[in-house]
mmCIF file with all atom_site columns, C-alpha atoms in Angstrom:
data_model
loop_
_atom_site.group_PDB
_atom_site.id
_atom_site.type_symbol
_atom_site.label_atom_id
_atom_site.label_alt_id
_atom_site.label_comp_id
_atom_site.label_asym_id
_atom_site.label_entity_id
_atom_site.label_seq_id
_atom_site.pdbx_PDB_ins_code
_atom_site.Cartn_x
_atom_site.Cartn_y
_atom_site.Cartn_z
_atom_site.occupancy
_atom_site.B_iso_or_equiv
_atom_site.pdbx_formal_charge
_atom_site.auth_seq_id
_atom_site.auth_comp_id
_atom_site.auth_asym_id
_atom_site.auth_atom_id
_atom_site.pdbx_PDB_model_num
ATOM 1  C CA . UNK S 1 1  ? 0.000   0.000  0.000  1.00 0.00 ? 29  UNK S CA 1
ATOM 2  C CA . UNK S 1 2  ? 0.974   3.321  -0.829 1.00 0.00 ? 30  UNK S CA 1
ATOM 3  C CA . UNK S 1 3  ? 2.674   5.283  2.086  1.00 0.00 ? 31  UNK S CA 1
ATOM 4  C CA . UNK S 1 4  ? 1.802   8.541  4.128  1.00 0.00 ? 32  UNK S CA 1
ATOM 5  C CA . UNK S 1 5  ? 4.191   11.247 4.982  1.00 0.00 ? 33  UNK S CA 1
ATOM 6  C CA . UNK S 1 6  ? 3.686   11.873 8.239  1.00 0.00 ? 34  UNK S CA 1
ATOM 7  C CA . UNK S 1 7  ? 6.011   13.951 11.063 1.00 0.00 ? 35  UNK S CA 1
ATOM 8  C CA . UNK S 1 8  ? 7.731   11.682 12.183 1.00 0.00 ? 36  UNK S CA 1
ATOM 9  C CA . UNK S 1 9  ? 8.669   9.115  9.241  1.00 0.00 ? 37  UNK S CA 1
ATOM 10 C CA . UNK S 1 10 ? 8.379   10.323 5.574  1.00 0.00 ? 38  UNK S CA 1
ATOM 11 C CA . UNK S 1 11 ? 6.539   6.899  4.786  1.00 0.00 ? 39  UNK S CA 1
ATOM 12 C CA . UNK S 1 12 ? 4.361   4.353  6.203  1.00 0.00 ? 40  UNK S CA 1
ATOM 13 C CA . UNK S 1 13 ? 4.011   1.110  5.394  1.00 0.00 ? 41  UNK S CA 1
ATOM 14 C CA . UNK S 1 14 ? 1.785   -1.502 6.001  1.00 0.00 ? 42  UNK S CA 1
ATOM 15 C CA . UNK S 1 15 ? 1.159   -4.950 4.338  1.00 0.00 ? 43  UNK S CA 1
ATOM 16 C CA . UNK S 1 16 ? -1.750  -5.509 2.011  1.00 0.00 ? 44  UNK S CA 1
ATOM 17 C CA . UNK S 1 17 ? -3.076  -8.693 3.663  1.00 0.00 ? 45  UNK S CA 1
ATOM 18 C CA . UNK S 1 18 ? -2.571  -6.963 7.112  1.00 0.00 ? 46  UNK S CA 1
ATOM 19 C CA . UNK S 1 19 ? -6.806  -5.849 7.043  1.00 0.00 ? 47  UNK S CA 1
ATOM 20 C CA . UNK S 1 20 ? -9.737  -7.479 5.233  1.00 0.00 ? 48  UNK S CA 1
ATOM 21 C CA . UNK S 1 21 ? -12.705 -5.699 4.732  1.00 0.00 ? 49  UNK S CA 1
ATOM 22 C CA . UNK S 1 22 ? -14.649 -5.184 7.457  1.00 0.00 ? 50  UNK S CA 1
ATOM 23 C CA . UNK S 1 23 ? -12.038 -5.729 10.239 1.00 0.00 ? 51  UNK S CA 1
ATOM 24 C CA . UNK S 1 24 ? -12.125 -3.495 13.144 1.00 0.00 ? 52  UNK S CA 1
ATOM 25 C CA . UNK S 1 25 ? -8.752  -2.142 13.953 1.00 0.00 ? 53  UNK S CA 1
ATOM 26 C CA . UNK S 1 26 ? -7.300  -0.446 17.381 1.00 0.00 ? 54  UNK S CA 1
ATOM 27 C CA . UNK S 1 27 ? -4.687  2.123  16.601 1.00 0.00 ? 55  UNK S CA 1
ATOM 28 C CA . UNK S 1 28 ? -2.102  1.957  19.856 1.00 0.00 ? 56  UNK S CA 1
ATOM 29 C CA . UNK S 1 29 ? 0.366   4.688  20.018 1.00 0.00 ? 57  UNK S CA 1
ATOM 30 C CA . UNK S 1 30 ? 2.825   5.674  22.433 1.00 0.00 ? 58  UNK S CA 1
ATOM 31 C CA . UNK S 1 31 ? 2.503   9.495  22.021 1.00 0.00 ? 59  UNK S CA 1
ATOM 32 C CA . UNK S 1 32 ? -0.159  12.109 20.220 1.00 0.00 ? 60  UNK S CA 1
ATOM 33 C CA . UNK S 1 33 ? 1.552   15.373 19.286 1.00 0.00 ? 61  UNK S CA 1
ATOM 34 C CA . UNK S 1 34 ? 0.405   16.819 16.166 1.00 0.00 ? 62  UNK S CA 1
ATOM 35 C CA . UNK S 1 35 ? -1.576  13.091 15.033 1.00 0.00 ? 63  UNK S CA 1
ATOM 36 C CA . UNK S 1 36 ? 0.238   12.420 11.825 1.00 0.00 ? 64  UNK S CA 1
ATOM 37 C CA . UNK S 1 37 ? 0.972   9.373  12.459 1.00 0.00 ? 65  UNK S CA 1
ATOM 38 C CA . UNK S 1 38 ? -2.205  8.015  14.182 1.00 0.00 ? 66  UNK S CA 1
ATOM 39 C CA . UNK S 1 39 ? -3.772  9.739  10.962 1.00 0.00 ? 67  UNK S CA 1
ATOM 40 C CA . UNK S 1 40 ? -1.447  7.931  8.512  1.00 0.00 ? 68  UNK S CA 1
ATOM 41 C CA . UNK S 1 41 ? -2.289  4.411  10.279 1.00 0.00 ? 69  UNK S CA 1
ATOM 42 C CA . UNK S 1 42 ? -6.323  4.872  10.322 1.00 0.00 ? 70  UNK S CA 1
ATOM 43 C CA . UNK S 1 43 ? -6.465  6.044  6.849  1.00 0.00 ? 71  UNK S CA 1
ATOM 44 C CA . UNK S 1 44 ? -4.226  3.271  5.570  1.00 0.00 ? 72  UNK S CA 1
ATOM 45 C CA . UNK S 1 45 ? -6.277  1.158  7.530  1.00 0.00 ? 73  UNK S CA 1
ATOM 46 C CA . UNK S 1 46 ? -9.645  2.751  6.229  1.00 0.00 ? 74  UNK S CA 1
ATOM 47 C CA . UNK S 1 47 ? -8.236  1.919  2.218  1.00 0.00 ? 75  UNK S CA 1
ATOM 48 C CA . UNK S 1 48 ? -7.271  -1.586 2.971  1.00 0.00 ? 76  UNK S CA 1
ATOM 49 C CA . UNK S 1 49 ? -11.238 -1.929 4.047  1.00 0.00 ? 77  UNK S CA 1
ATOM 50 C CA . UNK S 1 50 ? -11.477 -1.826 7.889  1.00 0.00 ? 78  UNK S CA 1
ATOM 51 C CA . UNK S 1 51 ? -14.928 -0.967 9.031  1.00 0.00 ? 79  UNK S CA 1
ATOM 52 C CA . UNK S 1 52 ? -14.352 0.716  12.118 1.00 0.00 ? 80  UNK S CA 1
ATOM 53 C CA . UNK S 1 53 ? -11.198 2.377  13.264 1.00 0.00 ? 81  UNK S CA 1
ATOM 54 C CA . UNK S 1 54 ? -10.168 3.217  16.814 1.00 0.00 ? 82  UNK S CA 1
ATOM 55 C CA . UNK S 1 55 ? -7.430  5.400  18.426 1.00 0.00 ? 83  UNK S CA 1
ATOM 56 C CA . UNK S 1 56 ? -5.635  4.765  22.030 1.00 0.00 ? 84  UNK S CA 1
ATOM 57 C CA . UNK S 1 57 ? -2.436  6.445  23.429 1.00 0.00 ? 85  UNK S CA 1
ATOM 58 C CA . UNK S 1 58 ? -0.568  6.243  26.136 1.00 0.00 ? 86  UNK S CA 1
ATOM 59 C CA . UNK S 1 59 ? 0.562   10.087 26.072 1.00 0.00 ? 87  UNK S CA 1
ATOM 60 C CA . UNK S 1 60 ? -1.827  13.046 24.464 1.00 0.00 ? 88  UNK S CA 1
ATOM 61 C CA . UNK S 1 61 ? -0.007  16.524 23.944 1.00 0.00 ? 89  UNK S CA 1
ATOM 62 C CA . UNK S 1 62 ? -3.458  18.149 23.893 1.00 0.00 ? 90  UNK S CA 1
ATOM 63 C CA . UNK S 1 63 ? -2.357  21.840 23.326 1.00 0.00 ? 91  UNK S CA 1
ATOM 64 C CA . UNK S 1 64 ? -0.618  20.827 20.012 1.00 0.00 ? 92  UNK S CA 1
ATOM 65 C CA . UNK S 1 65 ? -3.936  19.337 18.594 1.00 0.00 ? 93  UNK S CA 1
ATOM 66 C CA . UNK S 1 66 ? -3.498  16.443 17.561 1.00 0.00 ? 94  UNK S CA 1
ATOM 67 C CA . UNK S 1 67 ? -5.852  14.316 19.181 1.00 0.00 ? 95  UNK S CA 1
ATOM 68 C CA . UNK S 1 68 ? -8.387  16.427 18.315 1.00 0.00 ? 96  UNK S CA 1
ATOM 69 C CA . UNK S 1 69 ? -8.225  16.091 14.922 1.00 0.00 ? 97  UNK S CA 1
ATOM 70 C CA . UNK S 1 70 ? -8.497  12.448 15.466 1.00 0.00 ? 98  UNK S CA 1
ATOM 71 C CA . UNK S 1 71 ? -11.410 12.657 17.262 1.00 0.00 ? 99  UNK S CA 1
ATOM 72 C CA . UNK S 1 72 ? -13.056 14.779 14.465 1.00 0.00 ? 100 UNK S CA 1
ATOM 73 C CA . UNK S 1 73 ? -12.228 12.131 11.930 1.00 0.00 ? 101 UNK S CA 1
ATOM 74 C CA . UNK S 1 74 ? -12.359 8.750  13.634 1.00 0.00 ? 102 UNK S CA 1
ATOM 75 C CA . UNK S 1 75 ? -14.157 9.272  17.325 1.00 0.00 ? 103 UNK S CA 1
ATOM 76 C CA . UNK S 1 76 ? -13.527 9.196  20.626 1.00 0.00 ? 104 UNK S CA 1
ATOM 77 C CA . UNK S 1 77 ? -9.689  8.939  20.875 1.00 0.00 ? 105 UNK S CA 1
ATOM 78 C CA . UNK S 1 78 ? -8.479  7.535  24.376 1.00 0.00 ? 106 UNK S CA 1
ATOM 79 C CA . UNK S 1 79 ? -5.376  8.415  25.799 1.00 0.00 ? 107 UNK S CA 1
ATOM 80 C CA . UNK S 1 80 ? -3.710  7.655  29.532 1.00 0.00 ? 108 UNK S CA 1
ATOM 81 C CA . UNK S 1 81 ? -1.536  10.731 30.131 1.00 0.00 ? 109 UNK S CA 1
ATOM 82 C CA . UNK S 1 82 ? -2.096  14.028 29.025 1.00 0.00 ? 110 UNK S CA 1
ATOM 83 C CA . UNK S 1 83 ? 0.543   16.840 29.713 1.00 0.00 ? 111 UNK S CA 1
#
């Protein structure tokens, strides 16, 4: 699949056979700055045919945005920490 630049890594890969349509998927990450890479994940995941997309993190950096945008897109985004 065709990669996303995000922030932190120009591109993001994931395998083709990684999602069927109409898997759920949980996007874990450690830490949610600006969301470019959350973003980059659930949208991959979205094209390879998952029905529902979620978003936890360990760490939100509220003040920067990120999660919000998230939240806009894909729901209720969960994090543990925010600072």
């Amino acid at each position: 699949v065709t990669g996303v630049q995000t922030c932190a890594l120009p591109i993001l890969h994931i395998h083709e056979d990684a999602i069927s349509k109409g898997d759920k998927v949980l996007v874990v990450d450690d830490l949610i700055a600006t969301g470019g890479t959350a973003m980059a994940t659930a949208e991959l995941c979205q094209e390879l045919g998952a029905s529902e997309v979620h978003i936890i993190a360990l760490i939100d950096l509220p003040k920067l945005g990120g999660s919000k945008k998230l939240a806009d897109k894909f729901g209720e985004v969960i994090t543990l920490l925010d600072y």
